[in-house]
Amino acid sequence: MKNFTFQSPTKFVFGRDTHRKAGQLVAALGAKKVMVLYGGGSAIQNGTLPVVLQSLDEAGLDYVSAGGVQPNPVSSFVYSAIEGARDEGVDFMLAVGGGSVIDTAKAVALGVPYPGDFLDFYRGKKVEEALPIGVVLTIPAAGSEGSPNTVITDESTHIKKGAAGECLRPKFAVLNPELTFTLSKYQSACGISDMMAHIFERYFTKTPENVVTDRLCEGLLLAIKDVAMRIIIDSEDYEAQAALMWAGMLAHNNLCGVGRDQDWGSHALAHQISALYDAAHGAALAVIFPAWMKYVYTEDIDMFARIAHNVWGVPESVNKEQMALDGIAVYEDFLRGIGMPTKLSQLDVPEDGIPEMVELAFALGNQTIGSFKRMTPTDVEAVYRLAL
Ligand code: NZQ
Ligand code: ZN
């Protein structure tokens, strides 16, 4: 285990009706003027937003609201929201939605106090200051409610990149599983794929001896696997949604990743698919992760055999390589079973689109991608080809 510092200061308020407390939670942080961000309308249609706004009124808070954040959120929305927030003297960002809305709120929170281009932070500038952020989560998926990360697509270059900084961890996150009942099967499946991917990015490491985090990862994967089909069958299964909502947070607040090198290569490859072909993040990962696993499993066959047995139920065998491959096959079956694509063609990505995705993946001057296997452009192309 490597040295680490871990601080997860977000206050999580979990359970039925908890979104009614949003106003109280913001007021307790001393905010004067709140900017409420939401997405394309689901939060209005299912009644979440009106309740949150009412709670702000009841707490005596002044606010402005801005809707229309799109999945795979883009820079143009952020620029206009930064301008609006400055004009209105906003000192607190409240996101009502999923990863896209939360990441946009984080981008605006970064941009308001910064005199330059907020995208500088997505090109490597150190994150040091941001407005405080609160979250009312409506989809268990990205884990942005507990993470220090934000991911935005620069429309001018089609580059989808992340920025990170401890000040971007939300001050509070309201997690009410009832708010997820209106999710489509596809969006739920995307969330399941994404949170599993967050665990894999941490699990596959070259750092030796991670017995605690290995077991946390395996336990979380098993828990997600246990409830996944219940949610696909019945989105109003409260207990299953509750389990998934908490798992999604734990998968990405880094509790499972401390003390070990992390990979994140598959996320980098999936981002190119989302940026160029507007594929849902979790769907892009469902296509990339099995292909990446097939390409890299020989780096540590024992590790792949272990997860195959412990998580995917592959029987122990002396043939570790076969166990590893069987585990990947069971994972792929699982993805198909919840309705996820596992091939690029299912996302309308043509074979001749691969060179552009490879180029974009290295556009910011990085020489390699990932850490479990440091992938060169040739490796990245090979992974995309395995996903055809
Ligand atoms: O826009 P609306 O109308 O709200 O609809 C959304 C959207 O179409 C819908 N939705 C959300 N809650 C709903 C609902 N529909 C019905 N009922 C509800 N309760 O779901 C769709 C997807 O929403 P989105 O916010 O895009 O989903 P997700 O949470 O998966 O976020 C994906 C984004 O997060 C980034 C991804 O790259 C992607 O851009 N990520 C952020 C991370 C982070 N900040 O730590 C880490 C992740 O790896 C990821 O990269
Ligand atoms: Zn993700």
XYZ file of C-alpha atoms and ligand atoms in Angstrom:
439
model
C 0.000 0.000 0.000
C 1.300 3.439 -0.921
C 1.159 6.522 1.301
C -2.030 8.548 0.955
C -4.141 11.387 2.327
C -7.887 10.890 2.149
C -10.526 13.411 3.095
C -14.138 13.081 2.036
C -15.798 16.070 3.716
C -19.168 15.930 1.910
C -22.200 15.692 4.162
C -24.454 12.962 2.747
C -28.142 13.234 3.578
C -29.741 9.973 2.510
C -33.296 8.682 2.256
C -36.914 9.369 1.470
C -38.029 13.009 1.292
C -34.531 14.324 1.963
C -34.637 16.697 -1.051
C -37.043 18.805 1.013
C -34.051 19.679 3.204
C -31.995 21.248 0.383
C -32.857 24.828 1.400
C -31.985 24.183 5.034
C -28.657 22.641 4.036
C -27.725 25.572 1.786
C -28.782 28.147 4.390
C -26.665 26.427 7.052
C -23.619 27.104 4.865
C -24.274 30.852 4.941
C -25.106 31.258 1.246
C -26.690 34.543 0.133
C -27.486 33.901 -3.524
C -27.845 30.445 -5.032
C -27.621 29.345 -8.662
C -29.708 26.206 -9.208
C -28.692 24.165 -12.252
C -30.685 21.331 -13.790
C -30.770 19.292 -16.991
C -33.132 18.820 -19.886
C -36.357 18.715 -17.931
C -36.627 15.420 -16.054
C -36.283 17.247 -12.733
C -39.263 19.435 -13.619
C -41.375 16.591 -15.000
C -40.928 14.333 -11.985
C -41.499 17.155 -9.521
C -38.022 17.210 -7.967
C -37.105 20.758 -8.958
C -40.296 22.458 -7.695
C -39.814 20.821 -4.282
C -36.163 21.915 -4.118
C -37.037 25.489 -5.111
C -39.802 25.536 -2.513
C -37.300 24.453 0.132
C -35.024 27.358 -0.881
C -37.988 29.744 -0.551
C -38.829 28.311 2.851
C -35.229 28.817 3.955
C -35.488 32.474 2.886
C -32.841 32.093 0.191
C -32.522 34.202 -2.921
C -31.810 32.152 -6.061
C -31.631 32.057 -9.848
C -32.146 28.862 -11.806
C -30.814 27.699 -15.160
C -31.922 24.553 -16.980
C -30.751 22.840 -20.131
C -27.513 21.136 -19.108
C -27.122 18.340 -21.639
C -25.614 14.876 -21.035
C -21.876 15.057 -21.860
C -21.996 18.706 -20.787
C -20.407 21.382 -22.935
C -18.353 24.519 -22.454
C -20.837 26.985 -24.027
C -23.378 26.374 -21.262
C -20.663 26.880 -18.660
C -19.535 30.209 -20.157
C -23.042 31.630 -20.119
C -23.749 30.340 -16.612
C -20.514 31.905 -15.323
C -21.597 35.234 -16.777
C -25.069 34.892 -15.286
C -23.676 33.903 -11.893
C -21.330 36.912 -11.823
C -24.130 39.316 -12.828
C -26.359 37.956 -10.074
C -23.681 37.856 -7.379
C -24.086 34.102 -6.907
C -22.093 32.636 -4.022
C -23.394 29.020 -4.010
C -24.001 26.434 -6.759
C -26.807 23.898 -6.306
C -26.942 21.042 -8.833
C -30.232 19.143 -9.208
C -29.471 16.189 -11.471
C -26.773 13.718 -12.388
C -23.115 13.854 -13.279
C -23.628 16.264 -16.157
C -25.427 18.852 -14.043
C -23.066 18.415 -11.092
C -19.977 18.691 -13.296
C -21.380 21.828 -14.902
C -22.046 23.307 -11.458
C -18.438 22.508 -10.533
C -17.192 24.166 -13.741
C -19.200 27.313 -13.017
C -17.985 27.222 -9.407
C -14.420 27.192 -10.752
C -15.035 29.859 -13.358
C -16.792 32.533 -11.281
C -13.790 33.518 -9.110
C -11.245 32.960 -11.917
C -10.427 35.852 -14.278
C -9.190 33.582 -17.125
C -10.845 30.845 -19.201
C -12.387 28.174 -16.957
C -11.179 25.537 -19.444
C -7.611 26.249 -18.277
C -8.404 23.930 -15.353
C -9.346 21.172 -17.819
C -5.996 21.641 -19.578
C -4.003 21.072 -16.418
C -4.084 24.302 -14.387
C -4.136 23.551 -10.655
C -7.573 23.827 -9.050
C -7.405 25.880 -5.874
C -10.561 27.920 -5.484
C -14.226 27.396 -6.275
C -17.628 28.517 -5.055
C -19.200 25.984 -2.678
C -21.382 23.336 -4.323
C -24.403 21.375 -3.104
C -26.096 18.455 -4.866
C -29.536 16.911 -5.104
C -28.765 13.672 -6.945
C -31.276 12.193 -9.385
C -29.291 9.331 -10.974
C -26.850 6.873 -9.402
C -23.982 6.778 -11.888
C -21.076 9.210 -12.188
C -20.346 9.578 -8.474
C -19.713 13.314 -8.920
C -21.791 13.870 -5.758
C -18.822 12.682 -3.702
C -15.899 13.197 -6.053
C -13.458 16.079 -6.542
C -13.810 15.740 -10.339
C -15.631 17.477 -13.163
C -15.669 16.508 -16.849
C -16.593 18.975 -19.623
C -16.426 18.856 -23.421
C -14.730 21.804 -25.128
C -16.994 22.222 -28.142
C -14.366 24.028 -30.188
C -11.975 21.049 -30.122
C -14.325 18.134 -29.227
C -11.968 17.348 -26.360
C -13.709 15.915 -23.298
C -11.461 16.304 -20.274
C -11.591 16.314 -16.515
C -10.381 18.715 -13.841
C -10.000 17.826 -10.185
C -9.441 19.548 -6.876
C -10.491 18.927 -3.287
C -12.468 22.210 -3.216
C -14.769 20.657 -5.841
C -16.087 17.998 -3.488
C -19.673 19.022 -2.764
C -20.374 20.494 0.686
C -23.453 18.311 0.842
C -25.215 15.768 -1.320
C -28.856 14.827 -0.894
C -29.393 11.208 -1.916
C -33.069 10.317 -2.115
C -33.542 6.999 -3.956
C -37.179 7.928 -4.726
C -35.926 10.599 -7.136
C -34.521 7.849 -9.377
C -37.855 6.065 -9.966
C -38.424 7.920 -13.266
C -35.128 6.783 -14.827
C -35.348 4.757 -18.025
C -33.900 1.245 -18.046
C -31.180 2.491 -20.390
C -30.098 5.349 -18.125
C -30.083 3.050 -15.090
C -27.958 0.537 -16.989
C -25.563 3.308 -18.031
C -25.202 4.241 -14.371
C -24.518 0.631 -13.391
C -21.871 0.314 -16.108
C -20.222 3.577 -15.047
C -19.992 2.807 -11.328
C -18.568 -0.644 -12.051
C -16.031 1.043 -14.329
C -15.026 3.387 -11.494
C -14.196 0.351 -9.407
C -12.287 -1.418 -12.200
C -10.193 1.706 -12.850
C -8.979 1.376 -9.271
C -8.911 -2.405 -8.942
C -6.533 -3.095 -11.851
C -3.237 -1.807 -10.538
C 0.434 -2.623 -10.475
C 0.660 -1.561 -6.817
C 1.198 -4.729 -4.743
C -0.647 -5.677 -1.519
C -4.002 -3.874 -1.434
C -5.992 -6.356 0.593
C -8.431 -3.836 2.103
C -9.213 -1.859 -1.041
C -9.282 -5.053 -3.159
C -11.975 -6.454 -0.906
C -13.877 -3.146 -0.807
C -13.857 -3.127 -4.614
C -15.019 -6.728 -4.866
C -17.732 -6.216 -2.240
C -19.091 -3.149 -4.016
C -19.070 -4.894 -7.383
C -20.997 -7.806 -5.859
C -23.519 -5.428 -4.289
C -24.065 -3.620 -7.605
C -24.416 -6.959 -9.388
C -26.929 -8.150 -6.756
C -29.332 -5.241 -7.281
C -28.758 -4.394 -10.959
C -31.424 -6.641 -12.439
C -33.979 -5.663 -9.773
C -33.653 -2.056 -10.949
C -33.861 -2.930 -14.628
C -37.051 -4.898 -13.920
C -38.608 -2.362 -11.539
C -37.212 1.166 -11.300
C -39.425 1.772 -8.255
C -37.737 -0.903 -6.122
C -36.725 1.483 -3.349
C -34.279 -0.778 -1.550
C -32.462 -1.715 -4.763
C -32.226 1.935 -5.826
C -31.024 2.852 -2.334
C -28.261 0.254 -2.533
C -27.243 1.423 -5.995
C -27.253 5.083 -5.021
C -24.906 4.506 -2.118
C -22.737 2.127 -4.138
C -22.362 4.739 -6.866
C -21.042 7.235 -4.361
C -18.681 4.736 -2.719
C -17.407 3.611 -6.113
C -15.987 7.034 -6.848
C -15.271 9.078 -3.709
C -11.953 7.190 -3.708
C -12.473 5.087 -0.603
C -11.702 2.103 -2.862
C -8.748 3.733 -4.556
C -6.494 5.026 -1.826
C -2.967 3.670 -1.529
C -2.834 2.238 -5.040
C -2.023 3.423 -8.548
C -5.181 3.812 -10.613
C -5.598 3.255 -14.330
C -8.307 5.504 -15.917
C -7.284 4.492 -19.447
C -10.735 3.126 -20.301
C -12.355 6.387 -19.208
C -9.982 8.316 -21.467
C -10.923 6.083 -24.406
C -14.645 6.261 -23.614
C -14.519 10.080 -23.468
C -13.528 10.224 -27.164
C -16.609 8.165 -28.064
C -18.878 10.477 -26.059
C -17.263 13.659 -27.389
C -17.435 12.652 -31.069
C -20.534 10.442 -31.181
C -22.488 11.774 -28.186
C -22.753 8.343 -26.599
C -23.888 8.131 -22.968
C -20.826 7.824 -20.723
C -21.827 4.471 -19.200
C -22.625 3.010 -22.618
C -19.231 4.064 -23.981
C -17.580 2.369 -21.003
C -19.583 -0.817 -21.564
C -18.042 -0.975 -25.032
C -14.498 -0.084 -24.019
C -13.962 -1.938 -20.744
C -14.371 -5.524 -21.995
C -12.098 -4.692 -24.965
C -9.493 -3.131 -22.660
C -9.633 -6.178 -20.367
C -9.060 -8.547 -23.306
C -6.090 -6.435 -24.375
C -4.381 -6.120 -20.981
C -5.260 -9.238 -18.946
C -1.853 -10.815 -19.604
C -0.287 -7.989 -17.560
C -1.547 -9.798 -14.433
C -3.415 -13.015 -15.127
C -3.735 -13.842 -11.414
C -5.529 -10.565 -10.737
C -7.979 -11.198 -13.580
C -8.504 -14.793 -12.392
C -9.160 -13.547 -8.853
C -11.860 -11.061 -9.871
C -13.335 -13.683 -12.206
C -13.823 -16.006 -9.245
C -14.636 -13.521 -6.481
C -17.017 -11.303 -8.447
C -18.130 -13.125 -11.579
C -18.472 -16.579 -10.001
C -16.039 -18.390 -12.286
C -15.019 -21.709 -10.628
C -11.431 -22.006 -9.359
C -9.160 -23.789 -11.802
C -5.466 -24.405 -12.355
C -5.887 -22.716 -15.727
C -5.772 -19.093 -14.533
C -5.773 -17.691 -18.042
C -9.020 -19.487 -18.856
C -10.508 -18.191 -15.581
C -9.476 -14.645 -16.537
C -11.074 -14.935 -19.984
C -14.212 -16.553 -18.586
C -14.541 -13.672 -16.093
C -14.387 -11.112 -18.892
C -17.012 -13.105 -20.825
C -19.358 -13.180 -17.808
C -18.917 -9.414 -17.352
C -19.796 -8.869 -21.024
C -22.881 -11.090 -20.643
C -23.872 -9.091 -17.592
C -23.611 -5.840 -19.577
C -25.726 -7.285 -22.393
C -28.228 -8.563 -19.826
C -28.856 -5.081 -18.451
C -29.235 -3.702 -21.976
C -25.830 -2.156 -22.569
C -24.051 -2.168 -25.922
C -20.682 -3.949 -26.040
C -19.629 -3.047 -29.603
C -18.699 0.286 -31.172
C -21.139 -0.329 -34.015
C -23.998 -0.292 -31.496
C -23.013 3.309 -30.736
C -22.821 4.161 -34.452
C -19.040 4.501 -34.287
C -17.606 3.420 -37.667
C -14.286 1.626 -38.056
C -12.864 4.591 -39.979
C -13.625 6.820 -36.961
C -10.899 5.101 -34.923
C -7.905 7.221 -36.092
C -9.637 10.446 -35.034
C -10.457 9.004 -31.597
C -6.830 7.920 -31.157
C -5.608 11.371 -32.180
C -7.983 13.134 -29.775
C -6.990 10.826 -26.921
C -3.427 12.133 -27.205
C -4.320 15.699 -28.219
C -3.083 17.333 -25.018
C 0.464 16.065 -25.459
C 0.354 12.955 -23.254
C 2.655 10.155 -24.422
C 0.736 7.256 -22.877
C -2.704 6.525 -21.404
C -3.418 4.418 -18.324
C -1.141 2.991 -15.670
C -1.916 -0.751 -15.348
C -0.691 -0.850 -18.923
C 0.800 2.373 -20.242
C -0.860 2.458 -23.628
C 0.747 4.102 -26.648
C -1.343 5.242 -29.636
C -0.803 1.764 -31.154
C -2.226 0.103 -28.035
C -5.182 2.497 -27.940
C -5.980 1.771 -31.563
C -5.823 -1.956 -30.810
C -8.314 -1.576 -27.939
C -10.734 0.373 -30.124
C -10.379 -2.340 -32.781
C -11.154 -5.063 -30.225
C -14.388 -3.160 -29.521
C -15.552 -3.217 -33.152
O -31.275 16.119 -18.601
P -32.398 15.464 -17.901
O -33.719 15.759 -18.480
O -32.343 15.666 -16.421
O -32.224 13.876 -18.162
C -31.103 13.155 -17.709
C -30.149 12.788 -18.819
O -30.818 12.687 -20.047
C -31.560 11.811 -17.231
N -31.993 11.797 -15.832
C -31.261 12.114 -14.740
N -31.981 11.892 -13.635
C -33.200 11.449 -14.044
C -33.204 11.397 -15.453
N -34.274 10.991 -16.164
C -35.388 10.626 -15.479
N -35.437 10.630 -14.115
C -34.373 11.023 -13.373
N -34.430 10.990 -12.036
O -30.441 10.964 -17.350
C -29.666 11.407 -18.445
C -28.200 11.336 -18.077
O -27.880 12.297 -17.102
P -26.342 12.593 -16.789
O -26.289 13.625 -15.724
O -25.637 12.866 -18.063
O -25.856 11.168 -16.253
P -24.620 10.745 -15.404
O -24.864 10.928 -13.967
O -24.274 9.411 -15.894
O -23.441 11.772 -15.787
C -22.629 11.559 -16.903
C -21.562 12.619 -16.975
O -20.708 12.554 -15.817
C -19.356 12.475 -16.245
C -19.454 11.741 -17.549
O -18.294 11.863 -18.332
C -20.671 12.393 -18.179
O -20.315 13.602 -18.817
N -18.540 11.855 -15.196
C -18.259 12.586 -14.111
C -17.455 12.124 -13.106
C -17.124 12.944 -11.937
N -17.451 14.219 -11.979
O -16.553 12.480 -10.952
C -16.832 10.785 -13.161
C -17.405 9.911 -14.219
O -16.414 8.960 -14.602
C -17.874 10.600 -15.436
O -16.795 10.857 -16.339
Zn -17.222 7.259 -15.243
